[in-house]
CSV table of C-alpha atoms in Angstrom, one decimal:
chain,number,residue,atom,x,y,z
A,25,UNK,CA,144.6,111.0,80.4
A,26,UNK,CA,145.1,114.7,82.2
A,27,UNK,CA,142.7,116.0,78.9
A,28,UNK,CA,139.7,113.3,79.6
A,29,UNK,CA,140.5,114.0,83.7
A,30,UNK,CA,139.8,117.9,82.9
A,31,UNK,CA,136.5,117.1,80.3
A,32,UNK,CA,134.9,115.2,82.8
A,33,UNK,CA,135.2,117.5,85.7
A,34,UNK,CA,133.9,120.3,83.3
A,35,UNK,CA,131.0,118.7,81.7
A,36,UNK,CA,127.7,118.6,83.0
A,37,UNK,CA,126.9,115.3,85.2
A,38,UNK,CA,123.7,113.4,84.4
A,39,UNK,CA,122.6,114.6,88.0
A,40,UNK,CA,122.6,118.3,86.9
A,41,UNK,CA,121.1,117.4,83.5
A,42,UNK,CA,118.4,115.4,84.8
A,43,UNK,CA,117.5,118.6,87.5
A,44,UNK,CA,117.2,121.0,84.7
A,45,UNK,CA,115.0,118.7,82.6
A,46,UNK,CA,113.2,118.1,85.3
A,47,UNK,CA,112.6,121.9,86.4
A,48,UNK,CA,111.6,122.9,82.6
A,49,UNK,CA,109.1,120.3,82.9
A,50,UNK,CA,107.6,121.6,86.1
A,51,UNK,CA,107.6,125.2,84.1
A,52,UNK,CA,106.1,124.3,81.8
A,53,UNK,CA,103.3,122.6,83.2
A,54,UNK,CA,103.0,125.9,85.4
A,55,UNK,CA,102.6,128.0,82.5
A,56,UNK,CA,100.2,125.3,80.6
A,57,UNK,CA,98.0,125.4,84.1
A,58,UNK,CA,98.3,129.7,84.3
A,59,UNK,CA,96.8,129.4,80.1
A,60,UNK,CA,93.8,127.2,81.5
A,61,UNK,CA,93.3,129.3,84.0
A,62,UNK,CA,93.5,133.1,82.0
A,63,UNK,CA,91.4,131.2,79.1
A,64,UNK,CA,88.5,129.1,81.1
A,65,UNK,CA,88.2,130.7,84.6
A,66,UNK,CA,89.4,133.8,84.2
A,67,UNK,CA,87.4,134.6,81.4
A,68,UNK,CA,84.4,132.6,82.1
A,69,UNK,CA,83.7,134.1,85.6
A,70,UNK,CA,80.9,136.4,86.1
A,71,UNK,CA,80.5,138.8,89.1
A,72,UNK,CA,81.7,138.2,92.8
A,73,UNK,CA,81.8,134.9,94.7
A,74,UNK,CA,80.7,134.8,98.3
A,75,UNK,CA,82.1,132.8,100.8
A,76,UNK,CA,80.5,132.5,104.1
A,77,UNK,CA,82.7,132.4,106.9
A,78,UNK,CA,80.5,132.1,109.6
A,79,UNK,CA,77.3,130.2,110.4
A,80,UNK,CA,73.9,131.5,112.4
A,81,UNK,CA,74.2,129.6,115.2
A,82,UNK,CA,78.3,130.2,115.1
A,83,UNK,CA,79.4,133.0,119.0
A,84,UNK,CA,80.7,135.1,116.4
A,85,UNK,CA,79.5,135.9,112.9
A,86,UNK,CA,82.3,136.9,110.3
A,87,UNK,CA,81.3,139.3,107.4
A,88,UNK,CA,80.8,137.3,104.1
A,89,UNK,CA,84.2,137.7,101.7
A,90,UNK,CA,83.3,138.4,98.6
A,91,UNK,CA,86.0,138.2,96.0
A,92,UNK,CA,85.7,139.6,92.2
A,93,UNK,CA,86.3,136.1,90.4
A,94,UNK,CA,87.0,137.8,86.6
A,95,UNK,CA,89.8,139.9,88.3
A,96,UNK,CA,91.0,137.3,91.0
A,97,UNK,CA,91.8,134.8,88.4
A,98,UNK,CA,93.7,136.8,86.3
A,99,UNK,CA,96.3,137.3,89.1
A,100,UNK,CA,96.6,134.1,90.0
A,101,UNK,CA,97.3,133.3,86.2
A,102,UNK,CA,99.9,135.9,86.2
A,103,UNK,CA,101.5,134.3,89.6
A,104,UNK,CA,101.7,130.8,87.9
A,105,UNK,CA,103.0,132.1,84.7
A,106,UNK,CA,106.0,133.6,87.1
A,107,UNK,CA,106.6,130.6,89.3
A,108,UNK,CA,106.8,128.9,85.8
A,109,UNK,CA,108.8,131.3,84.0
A,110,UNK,CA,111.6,131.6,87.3
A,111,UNK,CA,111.6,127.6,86.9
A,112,UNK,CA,113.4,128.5,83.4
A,113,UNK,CA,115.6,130.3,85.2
A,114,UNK,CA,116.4,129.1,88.5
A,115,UNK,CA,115.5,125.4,88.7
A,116,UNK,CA,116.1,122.8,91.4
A,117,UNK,CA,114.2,119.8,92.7
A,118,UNK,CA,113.1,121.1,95.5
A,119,UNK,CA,112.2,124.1,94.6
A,120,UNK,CA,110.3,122.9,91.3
A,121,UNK,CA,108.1,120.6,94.0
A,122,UNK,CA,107.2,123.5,95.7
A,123,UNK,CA,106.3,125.5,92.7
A,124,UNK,CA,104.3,122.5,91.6
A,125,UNK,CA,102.7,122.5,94.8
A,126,UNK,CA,101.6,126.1,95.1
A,127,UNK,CA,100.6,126.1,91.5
A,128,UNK,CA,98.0,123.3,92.1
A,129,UNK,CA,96.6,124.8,95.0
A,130,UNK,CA,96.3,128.0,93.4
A,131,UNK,CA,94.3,126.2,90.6
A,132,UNK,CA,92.2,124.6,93.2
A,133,UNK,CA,91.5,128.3,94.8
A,134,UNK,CA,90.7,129.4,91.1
A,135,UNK,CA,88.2,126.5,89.9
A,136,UNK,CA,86.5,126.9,93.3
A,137,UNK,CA,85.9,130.7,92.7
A,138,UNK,CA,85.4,130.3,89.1
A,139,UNK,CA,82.4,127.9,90.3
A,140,UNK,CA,81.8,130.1,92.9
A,141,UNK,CA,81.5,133.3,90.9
A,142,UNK,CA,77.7,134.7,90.9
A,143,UNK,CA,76.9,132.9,94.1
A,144,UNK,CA,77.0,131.8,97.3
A,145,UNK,CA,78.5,128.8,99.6
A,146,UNK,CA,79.3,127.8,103.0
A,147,UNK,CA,83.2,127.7,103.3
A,148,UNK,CA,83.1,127.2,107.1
A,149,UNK,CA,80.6,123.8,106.2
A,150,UNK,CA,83.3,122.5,103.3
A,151,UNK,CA,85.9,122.7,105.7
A,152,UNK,CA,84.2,120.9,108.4
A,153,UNK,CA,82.6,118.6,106.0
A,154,UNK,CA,86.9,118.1,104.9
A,155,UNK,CA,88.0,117.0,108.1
A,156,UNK,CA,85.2,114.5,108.8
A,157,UNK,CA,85.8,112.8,105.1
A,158,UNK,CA,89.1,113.2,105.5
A,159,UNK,CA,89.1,110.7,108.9
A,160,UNK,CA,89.2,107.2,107.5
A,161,UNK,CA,91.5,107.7,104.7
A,162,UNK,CA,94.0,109.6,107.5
A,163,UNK,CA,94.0,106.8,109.9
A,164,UNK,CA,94.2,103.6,107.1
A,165,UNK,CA,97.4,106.3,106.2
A,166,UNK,CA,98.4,106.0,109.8
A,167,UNK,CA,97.9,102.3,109.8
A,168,UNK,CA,100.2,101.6,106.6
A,169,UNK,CA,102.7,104.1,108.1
A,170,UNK,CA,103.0,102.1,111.6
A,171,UNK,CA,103.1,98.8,109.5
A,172,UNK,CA,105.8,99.8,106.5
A,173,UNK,CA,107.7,101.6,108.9
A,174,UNK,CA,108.6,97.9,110.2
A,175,UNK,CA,108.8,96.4,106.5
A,176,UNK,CA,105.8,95.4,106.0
A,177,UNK,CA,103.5,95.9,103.6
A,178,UNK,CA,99.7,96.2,104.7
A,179,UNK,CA,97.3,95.6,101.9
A,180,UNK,CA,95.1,94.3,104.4
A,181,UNK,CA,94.0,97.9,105.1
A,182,UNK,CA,90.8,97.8,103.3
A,183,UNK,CA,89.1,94.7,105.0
A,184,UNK,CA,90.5,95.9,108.2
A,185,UNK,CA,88.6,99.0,107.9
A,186,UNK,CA,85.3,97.1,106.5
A,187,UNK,CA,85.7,94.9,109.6
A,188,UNK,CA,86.1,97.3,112.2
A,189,UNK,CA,82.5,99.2,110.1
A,190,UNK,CA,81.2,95.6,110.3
A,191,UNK,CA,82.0,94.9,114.3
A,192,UNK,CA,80.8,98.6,115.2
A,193,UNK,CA,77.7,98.4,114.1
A,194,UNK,CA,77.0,95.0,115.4
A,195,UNK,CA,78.6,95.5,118.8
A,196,UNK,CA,77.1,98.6,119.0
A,197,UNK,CA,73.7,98.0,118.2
A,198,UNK,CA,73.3,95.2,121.0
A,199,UNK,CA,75.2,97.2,123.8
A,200,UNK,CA,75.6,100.8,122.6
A,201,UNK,CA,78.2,102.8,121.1
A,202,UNK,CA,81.4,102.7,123.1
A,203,UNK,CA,81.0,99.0,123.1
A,204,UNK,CA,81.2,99.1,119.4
A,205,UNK,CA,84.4,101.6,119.2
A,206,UNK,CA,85.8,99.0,121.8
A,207,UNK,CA,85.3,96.0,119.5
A,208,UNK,CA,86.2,97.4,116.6
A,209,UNK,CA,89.6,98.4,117.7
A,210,UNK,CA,90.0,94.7,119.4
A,211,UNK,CA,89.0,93.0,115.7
A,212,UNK,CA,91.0,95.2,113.7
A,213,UNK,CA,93.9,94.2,115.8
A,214,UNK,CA,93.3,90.5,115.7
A,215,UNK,CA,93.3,91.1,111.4
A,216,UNK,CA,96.7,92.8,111.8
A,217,UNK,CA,98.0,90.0,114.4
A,218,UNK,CA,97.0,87.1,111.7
A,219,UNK,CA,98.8,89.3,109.1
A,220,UNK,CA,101.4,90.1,110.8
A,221,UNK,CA,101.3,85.6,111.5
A,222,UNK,CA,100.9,84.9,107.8
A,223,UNK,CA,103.8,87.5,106.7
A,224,UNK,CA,106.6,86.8,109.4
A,225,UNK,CA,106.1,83.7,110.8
A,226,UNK,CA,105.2,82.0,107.8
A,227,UNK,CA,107.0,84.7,105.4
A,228,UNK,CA,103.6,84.5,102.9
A,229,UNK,CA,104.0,86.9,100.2
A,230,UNK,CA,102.6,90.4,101.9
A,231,UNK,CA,100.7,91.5,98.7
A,232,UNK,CA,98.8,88.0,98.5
A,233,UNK,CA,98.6,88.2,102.6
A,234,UNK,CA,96.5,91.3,102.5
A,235,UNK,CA,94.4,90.4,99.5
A,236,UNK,CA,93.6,86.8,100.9
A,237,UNK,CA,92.2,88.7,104.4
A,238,UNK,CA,90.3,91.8,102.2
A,239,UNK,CA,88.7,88.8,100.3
A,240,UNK,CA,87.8,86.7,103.4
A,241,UNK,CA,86.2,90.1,105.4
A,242,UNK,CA,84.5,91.5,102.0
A,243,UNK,CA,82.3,88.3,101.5
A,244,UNK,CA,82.0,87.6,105.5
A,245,UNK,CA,80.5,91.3,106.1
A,246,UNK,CA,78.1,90.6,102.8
A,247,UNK,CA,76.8,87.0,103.8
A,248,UNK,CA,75.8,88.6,107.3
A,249,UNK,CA,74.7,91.6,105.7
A,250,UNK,CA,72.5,89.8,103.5
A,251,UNK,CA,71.1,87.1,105.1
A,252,UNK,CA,71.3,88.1,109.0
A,253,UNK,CA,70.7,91.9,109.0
A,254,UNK,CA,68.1,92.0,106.5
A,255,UNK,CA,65.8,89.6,108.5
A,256,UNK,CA,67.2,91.0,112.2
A,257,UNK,CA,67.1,94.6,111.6
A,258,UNK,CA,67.6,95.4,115.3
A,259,UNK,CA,71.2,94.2,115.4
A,260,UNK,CA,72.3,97.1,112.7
A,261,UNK,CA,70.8,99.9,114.0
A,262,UNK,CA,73.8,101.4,116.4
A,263,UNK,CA,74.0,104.9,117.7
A,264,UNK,CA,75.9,107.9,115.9
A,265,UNK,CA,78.5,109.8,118.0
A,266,UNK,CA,77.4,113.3,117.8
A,267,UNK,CA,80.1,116.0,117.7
A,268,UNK,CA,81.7,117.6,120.5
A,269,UNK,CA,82.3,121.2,121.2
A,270,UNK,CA,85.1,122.5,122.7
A,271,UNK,CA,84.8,125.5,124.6
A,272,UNK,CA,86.7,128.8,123.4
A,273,UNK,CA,88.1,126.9,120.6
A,274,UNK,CA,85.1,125.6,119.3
A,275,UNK,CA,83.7,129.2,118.7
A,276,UNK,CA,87.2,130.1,116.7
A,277,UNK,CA,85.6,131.5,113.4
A,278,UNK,CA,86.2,128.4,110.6
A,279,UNK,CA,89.1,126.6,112.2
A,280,UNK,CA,87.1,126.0,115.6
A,281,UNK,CA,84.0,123.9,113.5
A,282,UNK,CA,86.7,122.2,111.8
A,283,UNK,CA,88.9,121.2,114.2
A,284,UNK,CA,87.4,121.6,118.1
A,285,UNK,CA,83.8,121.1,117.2
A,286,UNK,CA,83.7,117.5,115.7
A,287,UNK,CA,83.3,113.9,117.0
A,288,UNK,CA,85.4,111.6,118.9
A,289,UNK,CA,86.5,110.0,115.7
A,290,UNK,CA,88.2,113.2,114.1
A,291,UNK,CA,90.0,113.9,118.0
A,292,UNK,CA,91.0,110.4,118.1
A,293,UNK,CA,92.6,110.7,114.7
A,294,UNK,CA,94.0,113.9,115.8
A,295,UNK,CA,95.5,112.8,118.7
A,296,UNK,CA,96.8,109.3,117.1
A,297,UNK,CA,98.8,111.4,114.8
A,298,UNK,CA,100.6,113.2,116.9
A,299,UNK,CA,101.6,110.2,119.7
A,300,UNK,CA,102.5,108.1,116.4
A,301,UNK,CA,105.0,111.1,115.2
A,302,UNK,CA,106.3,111.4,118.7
A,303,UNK,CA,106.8,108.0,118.8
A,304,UNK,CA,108.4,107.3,115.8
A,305,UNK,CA,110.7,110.5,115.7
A,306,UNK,CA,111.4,110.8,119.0
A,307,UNK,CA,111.4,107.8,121.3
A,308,UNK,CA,113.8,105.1,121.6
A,309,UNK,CA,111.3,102.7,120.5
A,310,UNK,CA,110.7,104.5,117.6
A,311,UNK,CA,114.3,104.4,116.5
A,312,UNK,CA,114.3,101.0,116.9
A,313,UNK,CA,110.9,100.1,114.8
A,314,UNK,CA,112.6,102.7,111.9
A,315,UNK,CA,115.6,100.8,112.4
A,316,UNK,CA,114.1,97.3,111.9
A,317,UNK,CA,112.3,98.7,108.8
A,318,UNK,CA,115.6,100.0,107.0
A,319,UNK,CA,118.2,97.4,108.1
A,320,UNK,CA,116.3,94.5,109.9
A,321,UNK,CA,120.0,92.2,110.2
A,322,UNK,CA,121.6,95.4,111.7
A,323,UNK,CA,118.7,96.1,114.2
A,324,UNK,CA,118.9,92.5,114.9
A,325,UNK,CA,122.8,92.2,115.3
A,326,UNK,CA,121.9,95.1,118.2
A,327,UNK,CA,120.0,93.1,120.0
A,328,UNK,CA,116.4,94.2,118.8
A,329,UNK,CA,113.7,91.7,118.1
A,330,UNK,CA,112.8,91.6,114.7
A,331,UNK,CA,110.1,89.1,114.5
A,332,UNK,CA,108.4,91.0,118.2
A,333,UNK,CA,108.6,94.6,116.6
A,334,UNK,CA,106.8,93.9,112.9
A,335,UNK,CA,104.2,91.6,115.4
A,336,UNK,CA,103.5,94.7,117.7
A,337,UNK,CA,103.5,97.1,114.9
A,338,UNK,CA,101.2,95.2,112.7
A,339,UNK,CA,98.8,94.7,115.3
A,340,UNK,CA,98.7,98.4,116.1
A,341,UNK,CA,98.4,99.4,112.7
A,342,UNK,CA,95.0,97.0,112.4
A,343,UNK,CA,93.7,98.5,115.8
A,344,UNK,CA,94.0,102.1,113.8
A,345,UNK,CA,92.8,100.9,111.2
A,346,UNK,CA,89.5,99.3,112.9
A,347,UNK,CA,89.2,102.3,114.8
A,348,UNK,CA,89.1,104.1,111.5
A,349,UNK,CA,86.3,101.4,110.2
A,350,UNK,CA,84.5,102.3,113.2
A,351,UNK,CA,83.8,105.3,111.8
A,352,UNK,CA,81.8,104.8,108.9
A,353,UNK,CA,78.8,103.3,111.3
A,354,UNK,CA,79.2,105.0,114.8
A,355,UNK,CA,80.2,108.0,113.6
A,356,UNK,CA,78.8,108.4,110.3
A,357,UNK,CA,75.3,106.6,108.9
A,358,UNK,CA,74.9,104.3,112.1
A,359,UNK,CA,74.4,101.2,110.1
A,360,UNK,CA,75.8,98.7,108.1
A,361,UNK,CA,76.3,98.2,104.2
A,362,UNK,CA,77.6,95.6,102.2
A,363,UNK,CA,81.2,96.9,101.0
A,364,UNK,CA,80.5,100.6,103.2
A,365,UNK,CA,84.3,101.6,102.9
A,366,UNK,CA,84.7,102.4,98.9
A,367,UNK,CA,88.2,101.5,98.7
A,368,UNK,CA,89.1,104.0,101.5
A,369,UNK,CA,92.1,101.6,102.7
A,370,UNK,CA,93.7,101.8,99.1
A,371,UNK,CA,93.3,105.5,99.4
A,372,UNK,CA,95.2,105.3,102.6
A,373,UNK,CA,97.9,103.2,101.4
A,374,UNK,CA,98.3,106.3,98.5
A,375,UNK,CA,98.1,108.8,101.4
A,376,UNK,CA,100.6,107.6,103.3
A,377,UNK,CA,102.8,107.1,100.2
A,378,UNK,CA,101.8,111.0,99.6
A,379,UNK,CA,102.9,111.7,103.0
A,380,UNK,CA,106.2,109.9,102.6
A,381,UNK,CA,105.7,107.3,105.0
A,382,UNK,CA,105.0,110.5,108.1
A,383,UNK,CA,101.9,110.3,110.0
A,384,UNK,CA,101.4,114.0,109.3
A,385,UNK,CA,102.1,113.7,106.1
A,386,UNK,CA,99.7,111.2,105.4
A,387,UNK,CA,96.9,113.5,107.5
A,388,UNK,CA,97.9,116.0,105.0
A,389,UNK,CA,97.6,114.0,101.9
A,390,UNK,CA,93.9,112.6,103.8
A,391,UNK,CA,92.8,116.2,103.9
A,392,UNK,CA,92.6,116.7,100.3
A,393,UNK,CA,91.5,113.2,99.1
A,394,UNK,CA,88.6,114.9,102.0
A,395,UNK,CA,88.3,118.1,100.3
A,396,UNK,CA,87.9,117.0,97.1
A,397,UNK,CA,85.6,115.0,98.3
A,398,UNK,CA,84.0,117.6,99.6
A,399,UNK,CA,84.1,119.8,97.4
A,400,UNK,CA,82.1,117.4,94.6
A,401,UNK,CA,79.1,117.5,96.8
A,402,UNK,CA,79.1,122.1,97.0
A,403,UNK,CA,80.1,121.9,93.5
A,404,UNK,CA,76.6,119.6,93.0
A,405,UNK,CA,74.7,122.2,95.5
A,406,UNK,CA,75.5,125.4,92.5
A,407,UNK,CA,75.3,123.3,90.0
A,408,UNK,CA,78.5,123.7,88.1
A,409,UNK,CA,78.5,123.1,84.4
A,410,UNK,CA,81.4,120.7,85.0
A,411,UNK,CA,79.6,116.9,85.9
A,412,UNK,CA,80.8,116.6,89.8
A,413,UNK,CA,82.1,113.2,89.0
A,414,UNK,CA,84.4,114.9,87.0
A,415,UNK,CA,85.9,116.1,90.3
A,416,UNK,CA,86.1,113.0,92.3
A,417,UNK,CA,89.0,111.8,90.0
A,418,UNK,CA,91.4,114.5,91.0
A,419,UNK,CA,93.0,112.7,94.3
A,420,UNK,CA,93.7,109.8,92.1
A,421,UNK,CA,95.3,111.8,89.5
A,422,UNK,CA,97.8,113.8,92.3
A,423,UNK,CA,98.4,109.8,93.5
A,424,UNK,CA,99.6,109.1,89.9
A,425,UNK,CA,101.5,111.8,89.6
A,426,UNK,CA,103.1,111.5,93.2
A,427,UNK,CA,103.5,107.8,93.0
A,428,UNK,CA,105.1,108.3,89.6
A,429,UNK,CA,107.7,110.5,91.2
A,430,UNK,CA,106.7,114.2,89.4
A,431,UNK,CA,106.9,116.0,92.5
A,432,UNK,CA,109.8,114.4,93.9
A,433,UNK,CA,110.7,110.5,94.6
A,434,UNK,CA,109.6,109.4,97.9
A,435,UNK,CA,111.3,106.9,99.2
A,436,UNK,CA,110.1,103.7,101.1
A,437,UNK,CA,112.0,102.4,104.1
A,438,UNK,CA,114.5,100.4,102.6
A,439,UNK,CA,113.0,97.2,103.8
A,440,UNK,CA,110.1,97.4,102.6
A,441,UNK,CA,107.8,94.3,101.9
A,442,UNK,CA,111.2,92.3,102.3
A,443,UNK,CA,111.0,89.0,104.7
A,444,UNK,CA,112.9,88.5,107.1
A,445,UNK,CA,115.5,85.3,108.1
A,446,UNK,CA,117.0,84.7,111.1
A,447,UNK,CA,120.3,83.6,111.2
């Protein structure tokens, strides 16, 4: 008994052996990604690329930077082939998800220099083009985060965000643009109110919840979209909030157009970030929604409502989510199209599971599904060898991989999509 006592305590647990497998995979695929990028951009780059960090009309005008792309690459191949090799050597979860991290953003910097490399492009106009995309995707994030952080599950994301496009425009054609913001807020909250109805009064399942109300606004917005705003043209034809400078920061060389020179959706989503994470993280509120998400019976036994705080939650997380919509007519095109939002809400629900259930995280993972985004469009502009659609499938394939767990399990509240039964 003492000899199978002293085996056990010397062997390796399936914890430990699982890390190291884990951290040779991570090297590995750091040292496959520093071979791609020795073989096809390092050697397939010709002459400098030129960013441009300033624009004409921009207080004060940065110098071009101009980096050799043959040369450039080649040292980035060499730094992935290190963090790969030291992940050999030294693993550890969190530092092989860190690693993996870097490594794919130093592939990104590569490809975009390797397209780069002979020419010329606006830096300054991807970034600021990044953050706009980036808007919708951030706050349907923001709105699964306010709504899973109380257990439940908001599929309804997408038709919350097509109806908050669909009120905008119409509200804000008739009585201007403000008006439309206003109403879209107030109809993506009534969406999250009759979800949050179906899903804990009447304990519906939560997937079927959200897919029933994404169904019932996708062939509402067409039908009017069709047959009233093709004959009454008047009622989609609302105004587009321009952006808004800031002074000082606005004039910031490439962080002031991205950040302080924008409109009042990309400040509003800004702003809703940070009161969400205060509120969450450090309120008593907070504790008690975060609370009601991981042990509902507990928060109730404490004398929380469960059944008030999903209700308020919900509803707040389809008002987001409508102000988000909002943004595809008023501050975007400043019309209305049959099925306008793309699957942006699905995007969300993937950002926020990127950003581990944190509204900054879930702006962070929204800022590259953005960049990517924008990045297909420049990469159309210099006509890249590499089809541009090509590139729109990469913030799906980091969802995979995250949502698969590669970089690290992220963990739900605990729960999640679970209803809940009053004793």
């Amino acid at each position: 008994m003492a000899m199978t006592t002293e085996t056990a305590s010397t062997s390796p647990s399936a914890l430990d052996i699982g890390k190291q497998k884990h951290a040779r995979l991570v090297g590995t695929v750091l040292i496959a990604l520093a071979v791609l990028v020795a073989l096809v951009f390092g050697a397939g780059s010709d002459g400098d690329a030129v960013f441009r960090l300033s624009r004409p009309t921009d207080a004060l005008v940065l110098p071009d930077l101009s980096v050799p792309a043959m040369q450039f690459n080649y040292i980035i191949a060499g730094l992935l082939a290190f963090l790969g090799a030291r992940q050999f050597l030294r693993g550890g979860v969190r530092w092989s998800s860190l690693s993996l991290g870097i490594g794919l953003a130093l592939v990104v910097v590569t490809f975009l220099v390797w397209a780069t490399s002979g020419k010329a492009f606006s830096l300054t106009g991807m970034l600021q083009a990044t953050m706009v995309r980036a808007v919708p995707i951030a706050l349907g994030g923001l709105a699964g985060v306010l709504c899973e952080r109380v257990a439940v599950v908001n599929i309804a994301i997408e038709g919350m965000l097509l109806a908050g496009a669909f009120t905008g425009a119409l509200l804000g054609s008739i009585f201007g643009g403000i008006a439309g913001v206003a109403a879209a807020v107030v109809v993506g909250g009534l969406f999250g109110f009759i979800l949050a109805a179906l899903v804990v009064t009447y304990r519906m399942d939560q997937i079927i919840a959200g897919v029933v109300i994404n169904l019932f606004v996708l062939g509402l917005t067409s039908y009017v979209s069709s047959q009233v705003f093709q004959e009454y043209r008047s009622l989609n034809n609302a105004p587009v909030f321009r952006a808004i400078k800031i002074p000082l920061l606005g004039d910031i060389p490439v962080i002031g157009p991205m950040l302080f020179y924008q409109n009042i959706f990309v400040y509003g989503a800004l702003v809703m970030v940070a009161v969400a994470t205060y509120y969450l993280f450090y309120t008593r509120s907070g504790l008690r929604a975060r609370a009601v998400g991981e042990h509902p019976r507990a928060a109730d036994t404490l004398g929380i409502d469960v059944y008030r705080t999903r209700f308020i939650h919900v509803t707040l997380g389809g008002m987001v989510a409508g102000f988000g919509g909002a943004w595809f007519t008023l501050g975007s095109v400043g019309r209305f199209d049959e099925n306008m939002t793309g699957g942006r809400g699905y995007i969300g629900l993937a950002a926020m599971i990127f950003g581990r259930w944190h509204p900054v995280g879930a702006l962070m993972a929204a800022l590259v599904f953005g960049f990517a985004d924008s990045m297909q469009q420049k990469l159309a502009l210099l006509q890249t060898p590499i089809p541009s659609e090509f590139l729109a499938m990469s913030p799906y394939i980091a969802t995979i991989i995250v949502v698969a767990g590669f970089v690290g399990r992220a963990r739900a509240p605990a729960a999640d999509g679970q209803p809940y039964i009053k004793e």
